[in-house]
Short mmCIF file of N, CA, C and O in Angstrom, two decimals:
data_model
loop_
_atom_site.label_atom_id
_atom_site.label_comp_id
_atom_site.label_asym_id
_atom_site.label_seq_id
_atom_site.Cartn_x
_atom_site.Cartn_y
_atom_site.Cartn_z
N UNK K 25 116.56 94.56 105.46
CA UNK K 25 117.18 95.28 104.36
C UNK K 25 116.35 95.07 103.10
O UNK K 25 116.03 93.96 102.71
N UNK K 26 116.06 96.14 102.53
CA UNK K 26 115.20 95.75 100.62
C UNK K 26 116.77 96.03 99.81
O UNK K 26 117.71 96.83 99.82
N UNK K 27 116.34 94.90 99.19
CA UNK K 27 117.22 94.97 97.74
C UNK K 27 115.97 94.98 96.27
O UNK K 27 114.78 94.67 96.26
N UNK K 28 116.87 95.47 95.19
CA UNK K 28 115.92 95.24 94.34
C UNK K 28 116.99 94.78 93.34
O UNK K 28 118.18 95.08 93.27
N UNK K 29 116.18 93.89 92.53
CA UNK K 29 117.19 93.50 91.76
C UNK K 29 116.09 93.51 89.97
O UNK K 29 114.91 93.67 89.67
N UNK K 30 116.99 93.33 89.45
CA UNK K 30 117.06 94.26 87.62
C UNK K 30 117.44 92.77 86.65
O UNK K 30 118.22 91.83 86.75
N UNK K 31 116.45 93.19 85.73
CA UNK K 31 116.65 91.85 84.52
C UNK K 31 116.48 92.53 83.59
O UNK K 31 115.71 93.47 83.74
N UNK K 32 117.16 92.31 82.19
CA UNK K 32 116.53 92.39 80.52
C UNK K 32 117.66 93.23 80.39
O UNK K 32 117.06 94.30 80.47
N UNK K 33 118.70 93.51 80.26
CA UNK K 33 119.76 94.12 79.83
C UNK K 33 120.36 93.25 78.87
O UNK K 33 120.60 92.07 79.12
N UNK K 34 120.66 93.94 77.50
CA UNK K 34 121.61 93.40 76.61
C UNK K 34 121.84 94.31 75.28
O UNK K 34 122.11 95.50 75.13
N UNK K 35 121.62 93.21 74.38
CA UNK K 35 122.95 94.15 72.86
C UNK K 35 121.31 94.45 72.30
O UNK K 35 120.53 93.73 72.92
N UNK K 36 120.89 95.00 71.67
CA UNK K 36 119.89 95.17 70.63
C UNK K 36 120.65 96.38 69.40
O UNK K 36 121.56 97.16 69.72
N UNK K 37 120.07 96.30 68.06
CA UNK K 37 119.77 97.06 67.29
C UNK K 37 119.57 98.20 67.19
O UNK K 37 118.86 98.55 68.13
N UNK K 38 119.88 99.27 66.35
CA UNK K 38 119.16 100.46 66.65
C UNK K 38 117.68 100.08 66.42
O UNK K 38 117.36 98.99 65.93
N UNK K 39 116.58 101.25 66.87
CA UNK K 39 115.29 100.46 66.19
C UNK K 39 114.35 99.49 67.42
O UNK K 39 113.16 99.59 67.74
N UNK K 40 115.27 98.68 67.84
CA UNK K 40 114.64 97.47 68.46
C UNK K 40 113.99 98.08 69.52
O UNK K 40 113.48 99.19 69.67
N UNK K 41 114.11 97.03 70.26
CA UNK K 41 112.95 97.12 71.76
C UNK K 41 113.92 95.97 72.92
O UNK K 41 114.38 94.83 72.81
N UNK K 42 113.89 96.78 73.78
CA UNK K 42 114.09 95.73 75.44
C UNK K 42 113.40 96.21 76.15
O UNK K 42 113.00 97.37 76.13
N UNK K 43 113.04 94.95 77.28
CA UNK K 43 112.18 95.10 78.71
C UNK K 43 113.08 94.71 79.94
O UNK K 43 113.44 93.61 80.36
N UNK K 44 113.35 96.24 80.46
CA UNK K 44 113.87 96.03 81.70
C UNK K 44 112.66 95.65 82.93
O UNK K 44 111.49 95.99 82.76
N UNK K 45 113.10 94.92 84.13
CA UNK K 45 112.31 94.33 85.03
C UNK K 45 113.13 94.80 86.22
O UNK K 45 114.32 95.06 86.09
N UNK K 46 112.50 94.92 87.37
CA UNK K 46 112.90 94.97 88.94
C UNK K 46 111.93 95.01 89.67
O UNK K 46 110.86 95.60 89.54
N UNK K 47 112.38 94.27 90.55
CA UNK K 47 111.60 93.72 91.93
C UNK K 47 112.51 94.20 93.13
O UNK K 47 113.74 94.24 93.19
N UNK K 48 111.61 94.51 94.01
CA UNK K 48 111.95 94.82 95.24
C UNK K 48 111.61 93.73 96.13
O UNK K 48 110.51 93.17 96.12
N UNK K 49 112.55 93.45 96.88
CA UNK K 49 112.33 92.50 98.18
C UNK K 49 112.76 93.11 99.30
O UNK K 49 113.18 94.26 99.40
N UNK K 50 112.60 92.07 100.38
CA UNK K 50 113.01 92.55 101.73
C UNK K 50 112.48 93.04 102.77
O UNK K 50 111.40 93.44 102.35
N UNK K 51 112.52 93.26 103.75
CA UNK K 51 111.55 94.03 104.87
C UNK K 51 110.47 95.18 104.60
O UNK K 51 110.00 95.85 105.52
N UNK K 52 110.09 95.35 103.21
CA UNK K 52 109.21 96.24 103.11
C UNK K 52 107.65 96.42 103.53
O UNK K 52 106.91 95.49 103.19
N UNK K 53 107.14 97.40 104.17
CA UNK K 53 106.22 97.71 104.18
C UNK K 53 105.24 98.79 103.67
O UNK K 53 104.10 99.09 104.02
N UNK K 54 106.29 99.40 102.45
CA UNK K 54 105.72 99.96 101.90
C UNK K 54 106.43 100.57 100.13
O UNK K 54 106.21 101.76 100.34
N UNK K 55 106.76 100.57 99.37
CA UNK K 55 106.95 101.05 98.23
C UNK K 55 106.31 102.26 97.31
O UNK K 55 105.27 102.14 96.65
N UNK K 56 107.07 103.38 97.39
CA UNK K 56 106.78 104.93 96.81
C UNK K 56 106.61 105.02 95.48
O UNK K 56 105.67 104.57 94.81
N UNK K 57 107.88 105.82 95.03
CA UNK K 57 108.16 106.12 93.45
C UNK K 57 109.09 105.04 93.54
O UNK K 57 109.87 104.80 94.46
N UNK K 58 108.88 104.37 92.38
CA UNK K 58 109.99 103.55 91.73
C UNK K 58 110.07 104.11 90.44
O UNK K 58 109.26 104.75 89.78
N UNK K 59 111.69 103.58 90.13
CA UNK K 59 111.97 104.23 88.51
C UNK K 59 113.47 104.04 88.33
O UNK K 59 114.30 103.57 89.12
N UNK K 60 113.63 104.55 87.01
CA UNK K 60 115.21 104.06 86.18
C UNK K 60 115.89 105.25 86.25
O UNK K 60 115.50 106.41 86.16
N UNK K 61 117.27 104.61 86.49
CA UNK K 61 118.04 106.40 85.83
C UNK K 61 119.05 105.72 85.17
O UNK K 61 119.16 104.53 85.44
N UNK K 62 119.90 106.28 84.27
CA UNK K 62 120.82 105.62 83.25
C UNK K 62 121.99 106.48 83.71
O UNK K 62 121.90 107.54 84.35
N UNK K 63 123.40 105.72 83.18
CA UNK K 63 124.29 106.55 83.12
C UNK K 63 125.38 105.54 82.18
O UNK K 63 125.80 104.38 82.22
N UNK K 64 125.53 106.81 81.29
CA UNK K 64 126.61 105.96 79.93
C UNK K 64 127.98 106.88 80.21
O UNK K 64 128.08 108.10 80.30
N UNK K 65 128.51 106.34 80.26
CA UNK K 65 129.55 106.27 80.03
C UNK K 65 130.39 108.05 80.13
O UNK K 65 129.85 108.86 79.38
N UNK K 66 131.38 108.50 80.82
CA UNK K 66 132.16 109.66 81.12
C UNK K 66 130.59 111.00 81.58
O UNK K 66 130.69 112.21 81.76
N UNK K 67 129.38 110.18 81.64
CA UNK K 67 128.38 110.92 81.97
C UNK K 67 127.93 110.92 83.57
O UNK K 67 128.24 110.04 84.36
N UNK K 68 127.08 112.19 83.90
CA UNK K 68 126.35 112.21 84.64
C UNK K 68 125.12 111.09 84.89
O UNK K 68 124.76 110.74 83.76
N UNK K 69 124.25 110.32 86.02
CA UNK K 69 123.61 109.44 85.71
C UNK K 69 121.88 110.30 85.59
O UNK K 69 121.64 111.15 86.45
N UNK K 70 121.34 110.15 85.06
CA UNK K 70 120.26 110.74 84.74
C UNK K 70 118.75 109.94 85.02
O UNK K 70 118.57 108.72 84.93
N UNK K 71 117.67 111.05 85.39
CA UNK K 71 116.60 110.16 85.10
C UNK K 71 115.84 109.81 83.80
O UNK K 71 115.84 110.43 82.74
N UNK K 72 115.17 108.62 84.16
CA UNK K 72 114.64 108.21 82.75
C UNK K 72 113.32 108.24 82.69
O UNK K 72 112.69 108.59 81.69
N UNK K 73 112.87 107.90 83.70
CA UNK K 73 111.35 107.75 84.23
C UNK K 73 111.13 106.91 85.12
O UNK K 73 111.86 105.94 85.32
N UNK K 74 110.00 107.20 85.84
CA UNK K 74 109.43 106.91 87.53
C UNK K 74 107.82 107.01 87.37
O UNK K 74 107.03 107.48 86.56
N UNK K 75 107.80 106.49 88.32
CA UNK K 75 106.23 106.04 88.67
C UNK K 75 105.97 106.38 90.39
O UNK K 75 106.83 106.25 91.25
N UNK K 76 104.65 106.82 90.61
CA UNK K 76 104.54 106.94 92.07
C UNK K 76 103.71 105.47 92.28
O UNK K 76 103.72 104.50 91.51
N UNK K 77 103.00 105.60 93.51
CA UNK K 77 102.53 103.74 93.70
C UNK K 77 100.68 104.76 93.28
O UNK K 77 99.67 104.11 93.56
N UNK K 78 100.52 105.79 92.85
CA UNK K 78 99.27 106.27 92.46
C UNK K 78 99.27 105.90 91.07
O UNK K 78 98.11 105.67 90.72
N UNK K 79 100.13 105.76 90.10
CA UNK K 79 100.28 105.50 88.98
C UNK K 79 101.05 106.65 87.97
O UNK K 79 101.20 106.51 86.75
N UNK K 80 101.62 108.14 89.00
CA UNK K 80 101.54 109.22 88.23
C UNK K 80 103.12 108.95 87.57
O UNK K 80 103.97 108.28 88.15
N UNK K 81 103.29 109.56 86.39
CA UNK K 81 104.56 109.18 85.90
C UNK K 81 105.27 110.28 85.29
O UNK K 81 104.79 111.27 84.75
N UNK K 82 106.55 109.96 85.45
CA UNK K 82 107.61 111.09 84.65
C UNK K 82 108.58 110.63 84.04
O UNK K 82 109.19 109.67 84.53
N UNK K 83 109.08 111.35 82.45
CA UNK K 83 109.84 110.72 81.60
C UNK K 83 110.68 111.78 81.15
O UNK K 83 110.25 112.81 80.63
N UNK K 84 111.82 111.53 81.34
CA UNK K 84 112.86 112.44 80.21
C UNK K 84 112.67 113.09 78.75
O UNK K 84 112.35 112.45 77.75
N UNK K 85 112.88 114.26 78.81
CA UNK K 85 112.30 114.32 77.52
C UNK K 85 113.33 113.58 76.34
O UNK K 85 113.33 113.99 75.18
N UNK K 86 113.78 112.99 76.57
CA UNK K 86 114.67 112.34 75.16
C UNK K 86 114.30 110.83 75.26
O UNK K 86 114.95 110.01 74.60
N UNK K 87 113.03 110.34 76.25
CA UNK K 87 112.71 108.84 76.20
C UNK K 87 111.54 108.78 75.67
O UNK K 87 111.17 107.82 74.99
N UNK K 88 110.58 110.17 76.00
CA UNK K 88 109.21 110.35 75.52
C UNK K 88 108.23 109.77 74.18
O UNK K 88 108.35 110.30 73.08
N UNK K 89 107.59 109.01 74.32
CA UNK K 89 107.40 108.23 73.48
C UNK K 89 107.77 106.92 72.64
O UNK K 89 107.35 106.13 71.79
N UNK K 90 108.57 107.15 73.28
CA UNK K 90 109.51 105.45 72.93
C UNK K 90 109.56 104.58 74.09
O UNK K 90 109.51 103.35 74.10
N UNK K 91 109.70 105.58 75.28
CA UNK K 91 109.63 104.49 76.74
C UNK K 91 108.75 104.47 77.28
O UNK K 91 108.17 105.55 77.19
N UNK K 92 108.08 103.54 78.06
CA UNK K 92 106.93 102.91 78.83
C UNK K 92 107.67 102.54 80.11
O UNK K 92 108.75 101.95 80.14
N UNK K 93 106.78 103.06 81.45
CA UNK K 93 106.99 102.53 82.41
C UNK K 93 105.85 101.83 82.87
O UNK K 93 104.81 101.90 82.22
N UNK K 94 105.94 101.06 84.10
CA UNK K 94 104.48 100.64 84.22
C UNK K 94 105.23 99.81 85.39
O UNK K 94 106.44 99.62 85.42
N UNK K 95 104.34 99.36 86.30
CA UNK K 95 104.46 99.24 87.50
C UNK K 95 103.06 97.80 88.02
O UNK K 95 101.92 97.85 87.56
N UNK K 96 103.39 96.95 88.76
CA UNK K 96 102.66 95.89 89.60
C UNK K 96 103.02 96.13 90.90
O UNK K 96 104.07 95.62 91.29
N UNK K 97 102.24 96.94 91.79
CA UNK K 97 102.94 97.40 93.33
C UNK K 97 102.50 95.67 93.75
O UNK K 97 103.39 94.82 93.71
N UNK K 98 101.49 95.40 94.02
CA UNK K 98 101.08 94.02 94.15
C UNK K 98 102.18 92.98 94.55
O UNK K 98 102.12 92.23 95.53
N UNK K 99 103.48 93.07 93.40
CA UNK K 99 104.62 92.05 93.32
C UNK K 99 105.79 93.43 93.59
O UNK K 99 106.93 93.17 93.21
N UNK K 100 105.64 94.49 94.04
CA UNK K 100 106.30 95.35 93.93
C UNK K 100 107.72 95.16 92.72
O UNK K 100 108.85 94.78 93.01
N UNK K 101 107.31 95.50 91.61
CA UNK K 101 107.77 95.29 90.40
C UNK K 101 107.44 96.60 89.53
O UNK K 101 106.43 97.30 89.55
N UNK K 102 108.57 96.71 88.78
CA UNK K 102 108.75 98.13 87.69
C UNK K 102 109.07 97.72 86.69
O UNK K 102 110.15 97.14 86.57
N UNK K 103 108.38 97.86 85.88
CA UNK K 103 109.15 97.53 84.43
C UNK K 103 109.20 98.63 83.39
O UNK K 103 108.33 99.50 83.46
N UNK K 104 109.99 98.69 82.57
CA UNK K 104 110.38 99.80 81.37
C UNK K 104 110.56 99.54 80.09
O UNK K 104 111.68 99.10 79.82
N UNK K 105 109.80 99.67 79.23
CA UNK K 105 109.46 99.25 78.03
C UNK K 105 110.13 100.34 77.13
O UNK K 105 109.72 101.50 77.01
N UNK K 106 111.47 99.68 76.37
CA UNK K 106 112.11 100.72 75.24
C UNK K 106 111.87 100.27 73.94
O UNK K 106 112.53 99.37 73.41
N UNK K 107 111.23 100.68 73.56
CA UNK K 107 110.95 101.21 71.77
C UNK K 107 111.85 101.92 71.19
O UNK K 107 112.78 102.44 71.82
N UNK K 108 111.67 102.06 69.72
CA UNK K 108 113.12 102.51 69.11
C UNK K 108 114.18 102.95 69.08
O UNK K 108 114.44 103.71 68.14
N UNK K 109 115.39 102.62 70.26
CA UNK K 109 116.18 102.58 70.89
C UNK K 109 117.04 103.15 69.58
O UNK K 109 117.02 102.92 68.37
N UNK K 110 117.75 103.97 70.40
CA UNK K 110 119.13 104.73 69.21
C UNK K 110 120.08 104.43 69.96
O UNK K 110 119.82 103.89 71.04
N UNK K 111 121.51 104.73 69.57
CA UNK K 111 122.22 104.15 70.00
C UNK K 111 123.31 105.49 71.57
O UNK K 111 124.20 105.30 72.41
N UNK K 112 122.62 106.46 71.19
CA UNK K 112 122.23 107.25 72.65
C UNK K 112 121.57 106.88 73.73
O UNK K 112 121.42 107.46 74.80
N UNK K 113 121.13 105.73 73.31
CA UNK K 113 120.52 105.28 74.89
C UNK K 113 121.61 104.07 75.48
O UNK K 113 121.25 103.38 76.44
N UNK K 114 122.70 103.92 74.96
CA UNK K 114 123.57 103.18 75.61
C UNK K 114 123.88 103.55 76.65
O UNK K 114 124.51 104.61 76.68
N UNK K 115 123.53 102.70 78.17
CA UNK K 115 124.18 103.09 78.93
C UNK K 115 123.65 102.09 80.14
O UNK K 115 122.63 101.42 80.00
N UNK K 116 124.30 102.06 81.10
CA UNK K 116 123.72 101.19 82.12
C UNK K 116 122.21 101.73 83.30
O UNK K 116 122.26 102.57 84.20
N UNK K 117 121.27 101.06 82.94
CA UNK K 117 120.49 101.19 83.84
C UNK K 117 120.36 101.07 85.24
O UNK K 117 121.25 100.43 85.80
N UNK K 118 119.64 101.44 85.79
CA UNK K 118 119.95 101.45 87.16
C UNK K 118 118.11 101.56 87.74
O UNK K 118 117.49 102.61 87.57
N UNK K 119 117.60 100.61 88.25
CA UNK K 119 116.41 100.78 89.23
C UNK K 119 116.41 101.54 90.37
O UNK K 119 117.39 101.29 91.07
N UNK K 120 115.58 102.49 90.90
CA UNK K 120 115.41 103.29 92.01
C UNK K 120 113.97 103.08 92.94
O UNK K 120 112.88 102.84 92.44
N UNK K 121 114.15 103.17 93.90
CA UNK K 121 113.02 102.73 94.87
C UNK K 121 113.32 103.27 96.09
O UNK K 121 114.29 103.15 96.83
N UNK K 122 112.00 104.06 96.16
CA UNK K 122 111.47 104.93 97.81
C UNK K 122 110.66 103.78 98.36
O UNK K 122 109.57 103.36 97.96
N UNK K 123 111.57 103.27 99.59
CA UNK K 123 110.88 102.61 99.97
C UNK K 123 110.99 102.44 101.64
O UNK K 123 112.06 102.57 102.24
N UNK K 124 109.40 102.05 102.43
CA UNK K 124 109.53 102.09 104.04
C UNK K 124 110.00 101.19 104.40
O UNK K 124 109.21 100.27 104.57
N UNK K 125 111.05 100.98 104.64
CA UNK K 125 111.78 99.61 105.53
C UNK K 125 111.47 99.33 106.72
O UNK K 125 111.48 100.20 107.59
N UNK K 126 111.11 98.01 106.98
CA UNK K 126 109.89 97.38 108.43
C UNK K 126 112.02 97.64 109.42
O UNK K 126 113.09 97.10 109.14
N UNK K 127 111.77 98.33 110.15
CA UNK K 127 112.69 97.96 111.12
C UNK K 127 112.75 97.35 112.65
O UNK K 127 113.58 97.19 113.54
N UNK K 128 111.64 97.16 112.45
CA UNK K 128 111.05 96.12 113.91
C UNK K 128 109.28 96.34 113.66
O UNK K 128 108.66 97.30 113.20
N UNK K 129 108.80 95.01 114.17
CA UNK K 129 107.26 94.59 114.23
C UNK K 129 107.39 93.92 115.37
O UNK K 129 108.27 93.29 115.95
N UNK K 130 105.95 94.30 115.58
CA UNK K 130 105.45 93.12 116.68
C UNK K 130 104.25 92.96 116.12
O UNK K 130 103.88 93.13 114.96
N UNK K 131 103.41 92.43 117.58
CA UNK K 131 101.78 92.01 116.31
C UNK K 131 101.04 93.45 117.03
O UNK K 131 99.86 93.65 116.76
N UNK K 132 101.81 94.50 118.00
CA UNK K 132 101.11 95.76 118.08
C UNK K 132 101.32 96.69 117.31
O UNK K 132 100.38 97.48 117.23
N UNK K 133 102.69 97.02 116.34
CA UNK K 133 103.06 97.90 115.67
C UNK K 133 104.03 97.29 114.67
O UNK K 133 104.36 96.12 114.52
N UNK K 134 104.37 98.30 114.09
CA UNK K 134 105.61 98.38 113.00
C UNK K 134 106.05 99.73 113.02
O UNK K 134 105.42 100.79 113.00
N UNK K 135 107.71 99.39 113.06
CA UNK K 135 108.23 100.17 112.97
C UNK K 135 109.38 100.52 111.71
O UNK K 135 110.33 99.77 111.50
N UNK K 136 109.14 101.72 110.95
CA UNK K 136 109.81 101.62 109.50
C UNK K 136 110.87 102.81 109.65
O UNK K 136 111.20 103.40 110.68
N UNK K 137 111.34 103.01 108.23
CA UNK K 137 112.39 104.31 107.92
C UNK K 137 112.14 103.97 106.14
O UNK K 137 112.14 102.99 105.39
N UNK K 138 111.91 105.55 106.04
CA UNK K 138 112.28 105.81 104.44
C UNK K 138 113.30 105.76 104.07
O UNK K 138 114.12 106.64 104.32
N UNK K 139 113.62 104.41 103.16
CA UNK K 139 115.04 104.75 102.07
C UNK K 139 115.01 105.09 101.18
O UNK K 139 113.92 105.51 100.80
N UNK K 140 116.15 105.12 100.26
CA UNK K 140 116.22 105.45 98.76
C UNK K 140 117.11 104.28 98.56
O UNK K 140 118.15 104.24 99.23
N UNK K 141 116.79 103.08 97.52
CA UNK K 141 117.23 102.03 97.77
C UNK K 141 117.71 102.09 95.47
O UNK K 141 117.15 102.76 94.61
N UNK K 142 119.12 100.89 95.28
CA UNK K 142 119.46 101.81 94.24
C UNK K 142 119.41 99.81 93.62
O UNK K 142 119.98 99.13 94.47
N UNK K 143 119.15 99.40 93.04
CA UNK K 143 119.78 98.16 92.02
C UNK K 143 121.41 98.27 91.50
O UNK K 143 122.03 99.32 91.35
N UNK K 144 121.77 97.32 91.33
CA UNK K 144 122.96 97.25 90.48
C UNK K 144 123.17 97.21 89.37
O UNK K 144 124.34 97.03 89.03
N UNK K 145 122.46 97.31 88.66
CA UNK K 145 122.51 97.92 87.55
C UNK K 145 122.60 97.33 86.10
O UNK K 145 123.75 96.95 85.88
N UNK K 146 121.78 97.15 85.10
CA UNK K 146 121.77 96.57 84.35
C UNK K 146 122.51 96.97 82.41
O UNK K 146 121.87 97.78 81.75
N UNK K 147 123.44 96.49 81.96
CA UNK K 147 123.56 97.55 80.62
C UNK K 147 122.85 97.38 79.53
O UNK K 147 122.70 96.22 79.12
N UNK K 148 122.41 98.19 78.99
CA UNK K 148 121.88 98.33 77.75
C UNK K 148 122.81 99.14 76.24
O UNK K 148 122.91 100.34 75.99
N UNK K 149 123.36 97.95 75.45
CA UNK K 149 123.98 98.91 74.17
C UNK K 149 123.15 98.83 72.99
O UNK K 149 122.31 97.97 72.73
N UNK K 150 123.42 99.62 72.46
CA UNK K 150 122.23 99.85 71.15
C UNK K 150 123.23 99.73 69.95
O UNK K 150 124.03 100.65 70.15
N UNK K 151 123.46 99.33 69.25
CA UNK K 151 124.55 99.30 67.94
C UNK K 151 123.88 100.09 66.70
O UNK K 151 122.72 99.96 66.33
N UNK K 152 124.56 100.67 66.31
CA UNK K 152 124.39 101.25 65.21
C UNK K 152 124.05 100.78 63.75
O UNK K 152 123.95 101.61 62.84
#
């Protein structure tokens, strides 16, 4: 089973800056697009931005320029860098990961399945 699990959630400022973190573990043998999607509150959950394991990236247009994604496939790790956070970006984060799950090896093969694997989710409030 891959889990991924999520750090850097908390209270900041309007203005400020947080660094969300996630790591993927578990039977993987391989890791895709990773990326964030948010969802605040009586909302739909949305994307925020993603990364493929080529480096190519996509951002919401209401994070553009304020958010950074960036990626260590190496430690299979995502991180998301928020810059002047308003208080519209309140909402709980959430890590996403395409990833090949080893579902049996031997030392002749491996055998996987593509998931879509989700974190639990981290909150972010922005105060006014």
């Amino acid at each position: 089973q891959v889990q991924l699990a999520e750090s850097g959630g908390g209270l900041v400022q309007a203005g400020g800056s947080l660094r969300l973190s996630c790591v993927a573990s578990g039977n993987i043998f391989n890791v895709h697009t990773m990326g964030w999607f948010r969802q605040a509150p009586e909302k739909k959950r949305e994307l925020v931005a993603n990364m493929t394991s080529s480096g190519s990236t996509h951002y919401a247009d209401s994070v553009k320029g304020r958010f950074t994604i960036s990626r260590d496939n190496a430690k299979n790790e995502v991180h998301l860098e928020m810059n002047s956070l308003k208080p519209e970006d309140t909402a709980v984060y959430y890590c996403n990961a395409d990833v090949s799950e080893i579902t049996a090896s031997d030392s002749d093969y491996i055998k996987y399945k593509d998931v879509e694997v989700w974190g639990q989710g981290t909150l972010v409030t922005v105060s006014s």
